[in-house]
Amino acid sequence: MDKISIIIPCLNEQEAIPVYYRAMVKVMDQMRGIAFELLFVDDGSNDGTLEILRNISTMDRRCRYLSFSRNFGKEAAIYAGLSNVSGNLIVVMDVDLQDPPELILQMYQIMHREDVDCVAARRSDRKGEPGIRSLLSRGFYRCINKIAHTQIVSGARDFRMMNRQMADAVLSLSEYNRFSKGIFQWVGFRTKWLEYPNAERCAGETKWSLRKLTGYAVEGIVGMTTEPLRWSLKAGMLLCAAGTVMAVVSGIDFMTGNNRMMGLLLILCVILLVGGLQLISMGIIGEYLSKTYLEVKNRPVFIIKESSDSVCGKVCRHSKEKTA
Ligand code: UDP
Ligand code: MG
């Protein structure tokens, strides 16, 4: 018998969880004969999320939860979920119904009918999303697809159903700086894309501020490609070449006695330009260095403070330590 494990990251989602649970009960009723496991990952919420998860897990044995000691981010929640589920089919989805639960049935049918390892969802439009966010998102995906080898499909969501083999492959990438959309692509496997129109959040608010999204974008680029490091080198070489040409021209200018090129403005421009480029280059190197530093420290991706499985007060502290 198939067992579908669903991983649901939650950060301050007290309004959305009950709505999501009701929608999922309908889907599970429709898909009789298949075992379900709903693993909610409380990513350090400070509202009533944990209390609701405790109640749901005592009420319905199919529901389990993990609760982090603080907010580690959605990527860490997905990783924690993957390391703690036992199904042969694994789904990752948001709790706010922006990932429609009805698609799970379609995904399951495709997994059975077609020879694929993963069925992933992608939005066909961005209706209802703030204009500036759409613009920045589109720009980011265009940019990352230009510079990284791993391509990310436009409108791709984390929402997907994958088989155990692919989930294990994703788990084998135990890096600290996680960019799941890139990791899902990087591991390969046959993926079928399922399109659906954008849905609005059922309750609560988005947890992604512009600042958080910018961090996510930087994480994505630094995590997926080292190309920007090469930009500094190229810019440096270009400037050196320009400098050499300028020196030659100034030399000729000086020798011919014209002396028109030595304007203060010109010198200032060169200083500012070179200084700026040097700082940008150092910033890019710093970005990579800081990520490398975090990887080298080898800290756990998440820390679990409480879970529905820790019946005798067992507290799992490390990502590698399973609660199940
Ligand atoms: N989320 C999380 N940790 C975070 C941010 C978000 O677990 O630090 C969860 C959130 O509860 C939701 C999902 O990730 O289930 C997607 O978040 P959200 O809906 O705020 O993102 P958006 O759909 O606006 O991109
Ligand atoms: Mg959402």
JSON list of C-alpha atoms in Angstrom, two decimals, residues 140 144-145 147-152 173 175 177-187 216-228 288:
[
{"chain": "A", "resi": 140, "resn": "PHE", "atom": "CA", "xyz": [15.69, 37.02, -9.98]},
{"chain": "A", "resi": 144, "resn": "ILE", "atom": "CA", "xyz": [19.80, 32.93, -11.85]},
{"chain": "A", "resi": 145, "resn": "ASN", "atom": "CA", "xyz": [18.89, 30.96, -14.99]},
{"chain": "A", "resi": 147, "resn": "ILE", "atom": "CA", "xyz": [24.32, 32.51, -14.64]},
{"chain": "A", "resi": 148, "resn": "ALA", "atom": "CA", "xyz": [23.73, 29.09, -13.04]},
{"chain": "A", "resi": 149, "resn": "HIS", "atom": "CA", "xyz": [23.93, 25.70, -14.75]},
{"chain": "A", "resi": 150, "resn": "THR", "atom": "CA", "xyz": [20.89, 24.38, -12.89]},
{"chain": "A", "resi": 151, "resn": "GLN", "atom": "CA", "xyz": [17.78, 25.89, -14.45]},
{"chain": "A", "resi": 152, "resn": "ILE", "atom": "CA", "xyz": [14.74, 26.83, -12.38]},
{"chain": "A", "resi": 173, "resn": "LEU", "atom": "CA", "xyz": [22.62, 17.35, 0.30]},
{"chain": "A", "resi": 175, "resn": "GLU", "atom": "CA", "xyz": [24.36, 21.79, 3.36]},
{"chain": "A", "resi": 177, "resn": "ASN", "atom": "CA", "xyz": [22.64, 27.20, 3.25]},
{"chain": "A", "resi": 178, "resn": "ARG", "atom": "CA", "xyz": [19.69, 25.55, 1.60]},
{"chain": "A", "resi": 179, "resn": "PHE", "atom": "CA", "xyz": [17.86, 26.79, -1.48]},
{"chain": "A", "resi": 180, "resn": "SER", "atom": "CA", "xyz": [15.30, 24.03, -1.99]},
{"chain": "A", "resi": 181, "resn": "LYS", "atom": "CA", "xyz": [14.08, 25.06, -5.45]},
{"chain": "A", "resi": 182, "resn": "GLY", "atom": "CA", "xyz": [17.66, 24.79, -6.71]},
{"chain": "A", "resi": 183, "resn": "ILE", "atom": "CA", "xyz": [18.34, 21.57, -4.79]},
{"chain": "A", "resi": 184, "resn": "PHE", "atom": "CA", "xyz": [15.23, 19.88, -6.25]},
{"chain": "A", "resi": 185, "resn": "GLN", "atom": "CA", "xyz": [16.50, 20.72, -9.73]},
{"chain": "A", "resi": 186, "resn": "TRP", "atom": "CA", "xyz": [20.12, 19.90, -8.98]},
{"chain": "A", "resi": 187, "resn": "VAL", "atom": "CA", "xyz": [19.42, 16.31, -7.89]},
{"chain": "A", "resi": 216, "resn": "TYR", "atom": "CA", "xyz": [16.57, 34.30, -0.18]},
{"chain": "A", "resi": 217, "resn": "ALA", "atom": "CA", "xyz": [17.63, 35.55, -3.62]},
{"chain": "A", "resi": 218, "resn": "VAL", "atom": "CA", "xyz": [21.25, 36.02, -2.51]},
{"chain": "A", "resi": 219, "resn": "GLU", "atom": "CA", "xyz": [21.16, 32.56, -0.92]},
{"chain": "A", "resi": 220, "resn": "GLY", "atom": "CA", "xyz": [19.85, 31.15, -4.20]},
{"chain": "A", "resi": 221, "resn": "ILE", "atom": "CA", "xyz": [22.55, 32.72, -6.34]},
{"chain": "A", "resi": 222, "resn": "VAL", "atom": "CA", "xyz": [25.44, 32.00, -3.96]},
{"chain": "A", "resi": 223, "resn": "GLY", "atom": "CA", "xyz": [24.15, 28.47, -3.41]},
{"chain": "A", "resi": 224, "resn": "MET", "atom": "CA", "xyz": [23.72, 27.62, -7.07]},
{"chain": "A", "resi": 225, "resn": "THR", "atom": "CA", "xyz": [26.66, 29.24, -8.85]},
{"chain": "A", "resi": 226, "resn": "THR", "atom": "CA", "xyz": [30.13, 30.66, -8.31]},
{"chain": "A", "resi": 227, "resn": "GLU", "atom": "CA", "xyz": [29.89, 32.74, -11.49]},
{"chain": "A", "resi": 228, "resn": "PRO", "atom": "CA", "xyz": [29.69, 36.14, -9.67]},
{"chain": "A", "resi": 288, "resn": "TYR", "atom": "CA", "xyz": [30.81, 33.39, -0.58]}
]
